[in-house]
């Protein structure tokens, strides 16, 4: 059982938290680093006196921390209000910064399995007259770099492909996609900005923006044991971007508003810590993940693993169970002290099948029976054993496999 249990009153009440792709608890070291910025170091970083200098120092340090993880320059790091804001700023900011006269014109290439924080802003731009192509995926949720390249036209100004899918954990070959997109753009005579939503990749994969060949990258604090409501947008030097939020000109004119210093300090610290743990956590997560996938497949005959067996992050495991809906499964698991999810948190309350699973060719009636289990740094073998006990009981109770 997880350390989150410390917050609960008795041992028996502890929750087995397996929804780390939805959010993570702020780790103690991060909270400790943040706390002085609420009280004694409360100054506005834009002011000139010494108190403000302390806040400014906190901001600068966080910017350097994030930049070092991304192999970027600190001036290329923009702090935002979260992953959704980073994605919106990337997409709308690039569209709005295009030369005068091109408003409402131009083409965006993205994929059918992006988070809604990418799909919805692209749809908003479509309503304004922009064209968009949503490249499909194979049955494992994998995007073919050649298909992305083939979608590029002379009008394409933006490509946005996520690094790790939040529902099934499939990892895209971003460096290959970037390489092929740049070749295709050069042949088509256009100039393309490449964005990746790396919200679910942080702490799991290398975020080196040069190896990945991207111009823009979105990150979020609360997926990496940092606070909610803070994010990062990496903006490669030279990329033209109009701010989504205009005002006092903070973040080098790219995101106005007095900086959320405590959260930014927390984001920087969380990035450093999770990156340092990455090599060791990978092996542990792989072991837990294999245990979970094998266990579910063996114990629940009608289960279907959703995702890619190799090109995936081990932390995210997604299964469909035919004949049941995700919501009652989650309620049943909750009753047994296991917190999991059905796809992404924002759509988990709806009975609509996941757009990601549909894009992977899963039939709607099977897709509504999907459950996402996402592990984190506090997850133990015992936690996996527990869910392997609880899940078959819940599915049996809901009538999926009567011979159990
Ligand atoms: C892939 C992906 N992108 C973007 C977001 C949005 O991030 P935030 O909650 O910080 O706005 C999420 C959160 O679920 C996500 O999983």
PDB file of N, CA, C and O in Angstrom, residues 242-316:
ATOM      1  N   UNK A 242       3.011  34.022 -30.295  1.00  0.00           N
ATOM      2  CA  UNK A 242       2.224  35.080 -29.663  1.00  0.00           C
ATOM      3  C   UNK A 242       1.767  34.587 -28.301  1.00  0.00           C
ATOM      4  O   UNK A 242       1.352  33.437 -28.185  1.00  0.00           O
ATOM      5  N   UNK A 243       1.821  35.436 -27.269  1.00  0.00           N
ATOM      6  CA  UNK A 243       1.368  34.943 -25.960  1.00  0.00           C
ATOM      7  C   UNK A 243      -0.138  34.708 -25.938  1.00  0.00           C
ATOM      8  O   UNK A 243      -0.889  35.438 -26.569  1.00  0.00           O
ATOM      9  N   UNK A 244      -0.539  33.688 -25.209  1.00  0.00           N
ATOM     10  CA  UNK A 244      -1.969  33.440 -25.003  1.00  0.00           C
ATOM     11  C   UNK A 244      -2.497  34.461 -23.996  1.00  0.00           C
ATOM     12  O   UNK A 244      -3.613  34.937 -24.092  1.00  0.00           O
ATOM     13  N   UNK A 245      -1.642  34.757 -23.008  1.00  0.00           N
ATOM     14  CA  UNK A 245      -2.019  35.716 -21.960  1.00  0.00           C
ATOM     15  C   UNK A 245      -1.103  36.926 -22.083  1.00  0.00           C
ATOM     16  O   UNK A 245       0.110  36.829 -21.855  1.00  0.00           O
ATOM     17  N   UNK A 246      -1.680  38.055 -22.473  1.00  0.00           N
ATOM     18  CA  UNK A 246      -0.892  39.280 -22.636  1.00  0.00           C
ATOM     19  C   UNK A 246      -1.060  40.141 -21.397  1.00  0.00           C
ATOM     20  O   UNK A 246      -2.059  40.044 -20.680  1.00  0.00           O
ATOM     21  N   UNK A 247      -0.097  40.954 -21.128  1.00  0.00           N
ATOM     22  CA  UNK A 247      -0.170  41.828 -19.942  1.00  0.00           C
ATOM     23  C   UNK A 247       1.172  42.427 -19.646  1.00  0.00           C
ATOM     24  O   UNK A 247       1.771  43.077 -20.510  1.00  0.00           O
ATOM     25  N   UNK A 248       1.678  42.163 -18.455  1.00  0.00           N
ATOM     26  CA  UNK A 248       2.911  42.800 -17.970  1.00  0.00           C
ATOM     27  C   UNK A 248       4.197  42.324 -18.640  1.00  0.00           C
ATOM     28  O   UNK A 248       5.261  42.862 -18.353  1.00  0.00           O
ATOM     29  N   UNK A 249       4.101  41.342 -19.487  1.00  0.00           N
ATOM     30  CA  UNK A 249       5.277  40.926 -20.265  1.00  0.00           C
ATOM     31  C   UNK A 249       6.221  39.984 -19.551  1.00  0.00           C
ATOM     32  O   UNK A 249       7.367  39.835 -19.971  1.00  0.00           O
ATOM     33  N   UNK A 250       5.740  39.320 -18.489  1.00  0.00           N
ATOM     34  CA  UNK A 250       6.618  38.352 -17.810  1.00  0.00           C
ATOM     35  C   UNK A 250       6.974  37.204 -18.756  1.00  0.00           C
ATOM     36  O   UNK A 250       6.380  37.051 -19.814  1.00  0.00           O
ATOM     37  N   UNK A 251       7.907  36.378 -18.329  1.00  0.00           N
ATOM     38  CA  UNK A 251       8.370  35.229 -19.133  1.00  0.00           C
ATOM     39  C   UNK A 251       8.779  35.683 -20.546  1.00  0.00           C
ATOM     40  O   UNK A 251       8.422  35.051 -21.542  1.00  0.00           O
ATOM     41  N   UNK A 252       9.542  36.783 -20.578  1.00  0.00           N
ATOM     42  CA  UNK A 252      10.028  37.337 -21.864  1.00  0.00           C
ATOM     43  C   UNK A 252       8.898  37.543 -22.850  1.00  0.00           C
ATOM     44  O   UNK A 252       8.979  37.098 -24.002  1.00  0.00           O
ATOM     45  N   UNK A 253       7.835  38.126 -22.379  1.00  0.00           N
ATOM     46  CA  UNK A 253       6.662  38.482 -23.209  1.00  0.00           C
ATOM     47  C   UNK A 253       5.863  37.264 -23.665  1.00  0.00           C
ATOM     48  O   UNK A 253       4.962  37.396 -24.481  1.00  0.00           O
ATOM     49  N   UNK A 254       6.205  36.075 -23.163  1.00  0.00           N
ATOM     50  CA  UNK A 254       5.512  34.911 -23.716  1.00  0.00           C
ATOM     51  C   UNK A 254       4.397  34.399 -22.810  1.00  0.00           C
ATOM     52  O   UNK A 254       3.595  33.577 -23.218  1.00  0.00           O
ATOM     53  N   UNK A 255       4.358  34.901 -21.548  1.00  0.00           N
ATOM     54  CA  UNK A 255       3.268  34.487 -20.661  1.00  0.00           C
ATOM     55  C   UNK A 255       3.181  35.512 -19.534  1.00  0.00           C
ATOM     56  O   UNK A 255       3.923  35.434 -18.549  1.00  0.00           O
ATOM     57  N   UNK A 256       2.267  36.464 -19.697  1.00  0.00           N
ATOM     58  CA  UNK A 256       2.158  37.516 -18.689  1.00  0.00           C
ATOM     59  C   UNK A 256       1.461  37.031 -17.432  1.00  0.00           C
ATOM     60  O   UNK A 256       0.800  35.993 -17.431  1.00  0.00           O
ATOM     61  N   UNK A 257       1.609  37.822 -16.398  1.00  0.00           N
ATOM     62  CA  UNK A 257       1.020  37.505 -15.098  1.00  0.00           C
ATOM     63  C   UNK A 257       2.136  37.296 -14.093  1.00  0.00           C
ATOM     64  O   UNK A 257       3.157  36.695 -14.436  1.00  0.00           O
ATOM     65  N   UNK A 258       1.943  37.819 -12.876  1.00  0.00           N
ATOM     66  CA  UNK A 258       2.956  37.625 -11.840  1.00  0.00           C
ATOM     67  C   UNK A 258       3.210  36.138 -11.675  1.00  0.00           C
ATOM     68  O   UNK A 258       2.277  35.347 -11.550  1.00  0.00           O
ATOM     69  N   UNK A 259       4.454  35.765 -11.699  1.00  0.00           N
ATOM     70  CA  UNK A 259       4.807  34.351 -11.699  1.00  0.00           C
ATOM     71  C   UNK A 259       4.356  33.653 -10.421  1.00  0.00           C
ATOM     72  O   UNK A 259       4.445  34.222  -9.327  1.00  0.00           O
ATOM     73  N   UNK A 260       3.914  32.409 -10.579  1.00  0.00           N
ATOM     74  CA  UNK A 260       3.504  31.573  -9.450  1.00  0.00           C
ATOM     75  C   UNK A 260       4.789  30.979  -8.851  1.00  0.00           C
ATOM     76  O   UNK A 260       5.122  29.811  -9.071  1.00  0.00           O
ATOM     77  N   UNK A 261       5.510  31.834  -8.103  1.00  0.00           N
ATOM     78  CA  UNK A 261       6.883  31.470  -7.701  1.00  0.00           C
ATOM     79  C   UNK A 261       6.949  30.143  -6.921  1.00  0.00           C
ATOM     80  O   UNK A 261       7.765  29.278  -7.265  1.00  0.00           O
ATOM     81  N   UNK A 262       6.115  29.941  -5.880  1.00  0.00           N
ATOM     82  CA  UNK A 262       6.252  28.668  -5.150  1.00  0.00           C
ATOM     83  C   UNK A 262       6.086  27.452  -6.064  1.00  0.00           C
ATOM     84  O   UNK A 262       6.860  26.492  -5.979  1.00  0.00           O
ATOM     85  N   UNK A 263       5.109  27.499  -6.952  1.00  0.00           N
ATOM     86  CA  UNK A 263       4.859  26.344  -7.818  1.00  0.00           C
ATOM     87  C   UNK A 263       5.966  26.166  -8.853  1.00  0.00           C
ATOM     88  O   UNK A 263       6.333  25.042  -9.199  1.00  0.00           O
ATOM     89  N   UNK A 264       6.482  27.285  -9.337  1.00  0.00           N
ATOM     90  CA  UNK A 264       7.568  27.199 -10.321  1.00  0.00           C
ATOM     91  C   UNK A 264       8.812  26.594  -9.659  1.00  0.00           C
ATOM     92  O   UNK A 264       9.472  25.722 -10.230  1.00  0.00           O
ATOM     93  N   UNK A 265       9.087  27.041  -8.434  1.00  0.00           N
ATOM     94  CA  UNK A 265      10.220  26.479  -7.679  1.00  0.00           C
ATOM     95  C   UNK A 265       9.986  24.969  -7.489  1.00  0.00           C
ATOM     96  O   UNK A 265      10.899  24.154  -7.658  1.00  0.00           O
ATOM     97  N   UNK A 266       8.753  24.592  -7.189  1.00  0.00           N
ATOM     98  CA  UNK A 266       8.409  23.179  -7.009  1.00  0.00           C
ATOM     99  C   UNK A 266       8.559  22.392  -8.301  1.00  0.00           C
ATOM    100  O   UNK A 266       9.054  21.263  -8.302  1.00  0.00           O
ATOM    101  N   UNK A 267       8.174  23.000  -9.387  1.00  0.00           N
ATOM    102  CA  UNK A 267       8.287  22.322 -10.697  1.00  0.00           C
ATOM    103  C   UNK A 267       9.759  22.051 -11.019  1.00  0.00           C
ATOM    104  O   UNK A 267      10.111  20.967 -11.489  1.00  0.00           O
ATOM    105  N   UNK A 268      10.614  23.052 -10.783  1.00  0.00           N
ATOM    106  CA  UNK A 268      12.047  22.884 -11.072  1.00  0.00           C
ATOM    107  C   UNK A 268      12.639  21.754 -10.252  1.00  0.00           C
ATOM    108  O   UNK A 268      13.349  20.884 -10.771  1.00  0.00           O
ATOM    109  N   UNK A 269      12.309  21.745  -8.961  1.00  0.00           N
ATOM    110  CA  UNK A 269      12.849  20.721  -8.065  1.00  0.00           C
ATOM    111  C   UNK A 269      12.316  19.334  -8.460  1.00  0.00           C
ATOM    112  O   UNK A 269      13.066  18.358  -8.510  1.00  0.00           O
ATOM    113  N   UNK A 270      11.023  19.278  -8.756  1.00  0.00           N
ATOM    114  CA  UNK A 270      10.407  17.993  -9.137  1.00  0.00           C
ATOM    115  C   UNK A 270      11.061  17.434 -10.402  1.00  0.00           C
ATOM    116  O   UNK A 270      11.308  16.229 -10.505  1.00  0.00           O
ATOM    117  N   UNK A 271      11.350  18.312 -11.353  1.00  0.00           N
ATOM    118  CA  UNK A 271      11.999  17.870 -12.606  1.00  0.00           C
ATOM    119  C   UNK A 271      13.372  17.267 -12.327  1.00  0.00           C
ATOM    120  O   UNK A 271      13.718  16.222 -12.866  1.00  0.00           O
ATOM    121  N   UNK A 272      14.145  17.965 -11.496  1.00  0.00           N
ATOM    122  CA  UNK A 272      15.493  17.487 -11.184  1.00  0.00           C
ATOM    123  C   UNK A 272      15.436  16.117 -10.512  1.00  0.00           C
ATOM    124  O   UNK A 272      16.179  15.204 -10.849  1.00  0.00           O
ATOM    125  N   UNK A 273      14.549  16.006  -9.530  1.00  0.00           N
ATOM    126  CA  UNK A 273      14.481  14.774  -8.745  1.00  0.00           C
ATOM    127  C   UNK A 273      14.012  13.591  -9.590  1.00  0.00           C
ATOM    128  O   UNK A 273      14.588  12.505  -9.530  1.00  0.00           O
ATOM    129  N   UNK A 274      12.984  13.806 -10.394  1.00  0.00           N
ATOM    130  CA  UNK A 274      12.433  12.697 -11.184  1.00  0.00           C
ATOM    131  C   UNK A 274      13.424  12.270 -12.269  1.00  0.00           C
ATOM    132  O   UNK A 274      13.546  11.084 -12.589  1.00  0.00           O
ATOM    133  N   UNK A 275      14.154  13.249 -12.803  1.00  0.00           N
ATOM    134  CA  UNK A 275      15.147  12.929 -13.833  1.00  0.00           C
ATOM    135  C   UNK A 275      16.294  12.111 -13.226  1.00  0.00           C
ATOM    136  O   UNK A 275      16.781  11.161 -13.841  1.00  0.00           O
ATOM    137  N   UNK A 276      16.697  12.472 -12.009  1.00  0.00           N
ATOM    138  CA  UNK A 276      17.798  11.751 -11.361  1.00  0.00           C
ATOM    139  C   UNK A 276      17.410  10.298 -11.084  1.00  0.00           C
ATOM    140  O   UNK A 276      18.245   9.404 -11.107  1.00  0.00           O
ATOM    141  N   UNK A 277      16.120  10.068 -10.840  1.00  0.00           N
ATOM    142  CA  UNK A 277      15.657   8.718 -10.508  1.00  0.00           C
ATOM    143  C   UNK A 277      15.375   7.866 -11.737  1.00  0.00           C
ATOM    144  O   UNK A 277      15.159   6.659 -11.629  1.00  0.00           O
ATOM    145  N   UNK A 278      15.347   8.503 -12.902  1.00  0.00           N
ATOM    146  CA  UNK A 278      14.852   7.829 -14.116  1.00  0.00           C
ATOM    147  C   UNK A 278      15.546   6.492 -14.401  1.00  0.00           C
ATOM    148  O   UNK A 278      14.863   5.489 -14.620  1.00  0.00           O
ATOM    149  N   UNK A 279      16.884   6.430 -14.363  1.00  0.00           N
ATOM    150  CA  UNK A 279      17.524   5.145 -14.711  1.00  0.00           C
ATOM    151  C   UNK A 279      17.126   4.004 -13.776  1.00  0.00           C
ATOM    152  O   UNK A 279      16.916   2.875 -14.221  1.00  0.00           O
ATOM    153  N   UNK A 280      17.015   4.295 -12.488  1.00  0.00           N
ATOM    154  CA  UNK A 280      16.695   3.209 -11.553  1.00  0.00           C
ATOM    155  C   UNK A 280      15.209   2.876 -11.556  1.00  0.00           C
ATOM    156  O   UNK A 280      14.827   1.712 -11.406  1.00  0.00           O
ATOM    157  N   UNK A 281      14.370   3.880 -11.746  1.00  0.00           N
ATOM    158  CA  UNK A 281      12.931   3.612 -11.666  1.00  0.00           C
ATOM    159  C   UNK A 281      12.467   2.767 -12.857  1.00  0.00           C
ATOM    160  O   UNK A 281      11.533   1.980 -12.749  1.00  0.00           O
ATOM    161  N   UNK A 282      13.150   2.903 -13.983  1.00  0.00           N
ATOM    162  CA  UNK A 282      12.716   2.205 -15.199  1.00  0.00           C
ATOM    163  C   UNK A 282      12.638   0.681 -14.987  1.00  0.00           C
ATOM    164  O   UNK A 282      11.642   0.038 -15.310  1.00  0.00           O
ATOM    165  N   UNK A 283      13.713   0.145 -14.408  1.00  0.00           N
ATOM    166  CA  UNK A 283      13.801  -1.298 -14.217  1.00  0.00           C
ATOM    167  C   UNK A 283      12.715  -1.801 -13.258  1.00  0.00           C
ATOM    168  O   UNK A 283      12.057  -2.816 -13.479  1.00  0.00           O
ATOM    169  N   UNK A 284      12.535  -1.041 -12.190  1.00  0.00           N
ATOM    170  CA  UNK A 284      11.543  -1.413 -11.181  1.00  0.00           C
ATOM    171  C   UNK A 284      10.131  -1.385 -11.783  1.00  0.00           C
ATOM    172  O   UNK A 284       9.320  -2.284 -11.585  1.00  0.00           O
ATOM    173  N   UNK A 285       9.869  -0.339 -12.542  1.00  0.00           N
ATOM    174  CA  UNK A 285       8.544  -0.182 -13.163  1.00  0.00           C
ATOM    175  C   UNK A 285       8.285  -1.300 -14.173  1.00  0.00           C
ATOM    176  O   UNK A 285       7.172  -1.800 -14.284  1.00  0.00           O
ATOM    177  N   UNK A 286       9.342  -1.683 -14.891  1.00  0.00           N
ATOM    178  CA  UNK A 286       9.212  -2.745 -15.882  1.00  0.00           C
ATOM    179  C   UNK A 286       8.778  -4.049 -15.202  1.00  0.00           C
ATOM    180  O   UNK A 286       7.890  -4.758 -15.672  1.00  0.00           O
ATOM    181  N   UNK A 287       9.408  -4.328 -14.058  1.00  0.00           N
ATOM    182  CA  UNK A 287       9.085  -5.559 -13.324  1.00  0.00           C
ATOM    183  C   UNK A 287       7.633  -5.533 -12.858  1.00  0.00           C
ATOM    184  O   UNK A 287       6.882  -6.503 -13.047  1.00  0.00           O
ATOM    185  N   UNK A 288       7.223  -4.408 -12.272  1.00  0.00           N
ATOM    186  CA  UNK A 288       5.847  -4.302 -11.767  1.00  0.00           C
ATOM    187  C   UNK A 288       4.847  -4.400 -12.923  1.00  0.00           C
ATOM    188  O   UNK A 288       3.798  -5.044 -12.816  1.00  0.00           O
ATOM    189  N   UNK A 289       5.202  -3.757 -14.018  1.00  0.00           N
ATOM    190  CA  UNK A 289       4.312  -3.714 -15.176  1.00  0.00           C
ATOM    191  C   UNK A 289       4.116  -5.110 -15.758  1.00  0.00           C
ATOM    192  O   UNK A 289       2.982  -5.514 -16.067  1.00  0.00           O
ATOM    193  N   UNK A 290       5.229  -5.855 -15.899  1.00  0.00           N
ATOM    194  CA  UNK A 290       5.120  -7.221 -16.437  1.00  0.00           C
ATOM    195  C   UNK A 290       4.249  -8.084 -15.538  1.00  0.00           C
ATOM    196  O   UNK A 290       3.410  -8.862 -16.001  1.00  0.00           O
ATOM    197  N   UNK A 291       4.448  -7.904 -14.238  1.00  0.00           N
ATOM    198  CA  UNK A 291       3.668  -8.657 -13.256  1.00  0.00           C
ATOM    199  C   UNK A 291       2.166  -8.377 -13.432  1.00  0.00           C
ATOM    200  O   UNK A 291       1.328  -9.281 -13.425  1.00  0.00           O
ATOM    201  N   UNK A 292       1.880  -7.108 -13.621  1.00  0.00           N
ATOM    202  CA  UNK A 292       0.490  -6.674 -13.741  1.00  0.00           C
ATOM    203  C   UNK A 292      -0.138  -7.202 -15.034  1.00  0.00           C
ATOM    204  O   UNK A 292      -1.241  -7.767 -15.023  1.00  0.00           O
ATOM    205  N   UNK A 293       0.577  -7.052 -16.138  1.00  0.00           N
ATOM    206  CA  UNK A 293       0.022  -7.456 -17.435  1.00  0.00           C
ATOM    207  C   UNK A 293      -0.169  -8.982 -17.470  1.00  0.00           C
ATOM    208  O   UNK A 293      -1.237  -9.473 -17.858  1.00  0.00           O
ATOM    209  N   UNK A 294       0.856  -9.710 -17.027  1.00  0.00           N
ATOM    210  CA  UNK A 294       0.734 -11.173 -17.028  1.00  0.00           C
ATOM    211  C   UNK A 294      -0.386 -11.610 -16.087  1.00  0.00           C
ATOM    212  O   UNK A 294      -1.185 -12.486 -16.412  1.00  0.00           O
ATOM    213  N   UNK A 295      -0.436 -10.995 -14.928  1.00  0.00           N
ATOM    214  CA  UNK A 295      -1.445 -11.356 -13.923  1.00  0.00           C
ATOM    215  C   UNK A 295      -2.858 -11.141 -14.432  1.00  0.00           C
ATOM    216  O   UNK A 295      -3.722 -12.012 -14.287  1.00  0.00           O
ATOM    217  N   UNK A 296      -3.106  -9.999 -15.047  1.00  0.00           N
ATOM    218  CA  UNK A 296      -4.466  -9.716 -15.538  1.00  0.00           C
ATOM    219  C   UNK A 296      -4.808 -10.681 -16.680  1.00  0.00           C
ATOM    220  O   UNK A 296      -5.895 -11.264 -16.713  1.00  0.00           O
ATOM    221  N   UNK A 297      -3.855 -10.860 -17.595  1.00  0.00           N
ATOM    222  CA  UNK A 297      -4.125 -11.734 -18.755  1.00  0.00           C
ATOM    223  C   UNK A 297      -4.445 -13.154 -18.307  1.00  0.00           C
ATOM    224  O   UNK A 297      -5.329 -13.808 -18.870  1.00  0.00           O
ATOM    225  N   UNK A 298      -3.724 -13.632 -17.283  1.00  0.00           N
ATOM    226  CA  UNK A 298      -3.954 -14.996 -16.805  1.00  0.00           C
ATOM    227  C   UNK A 298      -5.270 -15.120 -16.052  1.00  0.00           C
ATOM    228  O   UNK A 298      -5.996 -16.096 -16.196  1.00  0.00           O
ATOM    229  N   UNK A 299      -5.555 -14.137 -15.214  1.00  0.00           N
ATOM    230  CA  UNK A 299      -6.703 -14.282 -14.303  1.00  0.00           C
ATOM    231  C   UNK A 299      -8.039 -13.871 -14.901  1.00  0.00           C
ATOM    232  O   UNK A 299      -9.085 -14.237 -14.384  1.00  0.00           O
ATOM    233  N   UNK A 300      -8.006 -13.035 -15.945  1.00  0.00           N
ATOM    234  CA  UNK A 300      -9.271 -12.582 -16.526  1.00  0.00           C
ATOM    235  C   UNK A 300      -9.265 -12.970 -17.998  1.00  0.00           C
ATOM    236  O   UNK A 300      -8.703 -12.275 -18.850  1.00  0.00           O
ATOM    237  N   UNK A 301      -9.898 -14.105 -18.324  1.00  0.00           N
ATOM    238  CA  UNK A 301      -9.795 -14.659 -19.676  1.00  0.00           C
ATOM    239  C   UNK A 301     -10.237 -13.703 -20.783  1.00  0.00           C
ATOM    240  O   UNK A 301      -9.624 -13.667 -21.832  1.00  0.00           O
ATOM    241  N   UNK A 302     -11.265 -12.924 -20.548  1.00  0.00           N
ATOM    242  CA  UNK A 302     -11.791 -12.078 -21.618  1.00  0.00           C
ATOM    243  C   UNK A 302     -11.157 -10.693 -21.645  1.00  0.00           C
ATOM    244  O   UNK A 302     -11.746  -9.751 -22.150  1.00  0.00           O
ATOM    245  N   UNK A 303      -9.938 -10.596 -21.135  1.00  0.00           N
ATOM    246  CA  UNK A 303      -9.321  -9.268 -21.063  1.00  0.00           C
ATOM    247  C   UNK A 303      -8.504  -8.993 -22.323  1.00  0.00           C
ATOM    248  O   UNK A 303      -7.985  -9.910 -22.949  1.00  0.00           O
ATOM    249  N   UNK A 304      -8.412  -7.708 -22.664  1.00  0.00           N
ATOM    250  CA  UNK A 304      -7.648  -7.325 -23.857  1.00  0.00           C
ATOM    251  C   UNK A 304      -6.677  -6.220 -23.461  1.00  0.00           C
ATOM    252  O   UNK A 304      -7.095  -5.161 -22.992  1.00  0.00           O
ATOM    253  N   UNK A 305      -5.386  -6.487 -23.654  1.00  0.00           N
ATOM    254  CA  UNK A 305      -4.367  -5.470 -23.369  1.00  0.00           C
ATOM    255  C   UNK A 305      -4.413  -4.418 -24.472  1.00  0.00           C
ATOM    256  O   UNK A 305      -4.408  -4.748 -25.652  1.00  0.00           O
ATOM    257  N   UNK A 306      -4.460  -3.158 -24.088  1.00  0.00           N
ATOM    258  CA  UNK A 306      -4.456  -2.075 -25.075  1.00  0.00           C
ATOM    259  C   UNK A 306      -3.121  -1.351 -25.026  1.00  0.00           C
ATOM    260  O   UNK A 306      -2.747  -0.820 -23.974  1.00  0.00           O
ATOM    261  N   UNK A 307      -2.441  -1.312 -26.146  1.00  0.00           N
ATOM    262  CA  UNK A 307      -1.169  -0.590 -26.184  1.00  0.00           C
ATOM    263  C   UNK A 307      -0.133  -1.372 -26.953  1.00  0.00           C
ATOM    264  O   UNK A 307      -0.453  -2.338 -27.651  1.00  0.00           O
ATOM    265  N   UNK A 308       1.110  -0.958 -26.802  1.00  0.00           N
ATOM    266  CA  UNK A 308       2.217  -1.615 -27.502  1.00  0.00           C
ATOM    267  C   UNK A 308       3.034  -2.382 -26.474  1.00  0.00           C
ATOM    268  O   UNK A 308       3.358  -1.834 -25.418  1.00  0.00           O
ATOM    269  N   UNK A 309       3.370  -3.649 -26.775  1.00  0.00           N
ATOM    270  CA  UNK A 309       4.082  -4.450 -25.778  1.00  0.00           C
ATOM    271  C   UNK A 309       5.509  -3.963 -25.555  1.00  0.00           C
ATOM    272  O   UNK A 309       6.079  -4.160 -24.497  1.00  0.00           O
ATOM    273  N   UNK A 310       6.102  -3.323 -26.545  1.00  0.00           N
ATOM    274  CA  UNK A 310       7.499  -2.892 -26.396  1.00  0.00           C
ATOM    275  C   UNK A 310       7.627  -1.368 -26.351  1.00  0.00           C
ATOM    276  O   UNK A 310       8.257  -0.822 -25.446  1.00  0.00           O
ATOM    277  N   UNK A 311       6.997  -0.694 -27.328  1.00  0.00           N
ATOM    278  CA  UNK A 311       7.140   0.773 -27.396  1.00  0.00           C
ATOM    279  C   UNK A 311       6.140   1.429 -26.453  1.00  0.00           C
ATOM    280  O   UNK A 311       5.144   2.022 -26.881  1.00  0.00           O
ATOM    281  N   UNK A 312       6.395   1.266 -25.169  1.00  0.00           N
ATOM    282  CA  UNK A 312       5.473   1.795 -24.169  1.00  0.00           C
ATOM    283  C   UNK A 312       6.243   2.179 -22.926  1.00  0.00           C
ATOM    284  O   UNK A 312       7.368   1.717 -22.723  1.00  0.00           O
ATOM    285  N   UNK A 313       5.651   3.045 -22.109  1.00  0.00           N
ATOM    286  CA  UNK A 313       6.223   3.279 -20.786  1.00  0.00           C
ATOM    287  C   UNK A 313       5.579   2.254 -19.863  1.00  0.00           C
ATOM    288  O   UNK A 313       4.369   2.018 -19.951  1.00  0.00           O
ATOM    289  N   UNK A 314       6.369   1.622 -18.991  1.00  0.00           N
ATOM    290  CA  UNK A 314       5.789   0.564 -18.162  1.00  0.00           C
ATOM    291  C   UNK A 314       4.768   1.081 -17.157  1.00  0.00           C
ATOM    292  O   UNK A 314       3.892   0.326 -16.726  1.00  0.00           O
ATOM    293  N   UNK A 315       4.853   2.349 -16.833  1.00  0.00           N
ATOM    294  CA  UNK A 315       3.990   2.899 -15.773  1.00  0.00           C
ATOM    295  C   UNK A 315       2.500   2.829 -16.111  1.00  0.00           C
ATOM    296  O   UNK A 315       1.667   2.762 -15.218  1.00  0.00           O
ATOM    297  N   UNK A 316       2.172   2.892 -17.416  1.00  0.00           N
ATOM    298  CA  UNK A 316       0.748   2.965 -17.803  1.00  0.00           C
ATOM    299  C   UNK A 316       0.309   1.638 -18.421  1.00  0.00           C
ATOM    300  O   UNK A 316       0.881   1.180 -19.410  1.00  0.00           O
TER     301      UNK A 316
END
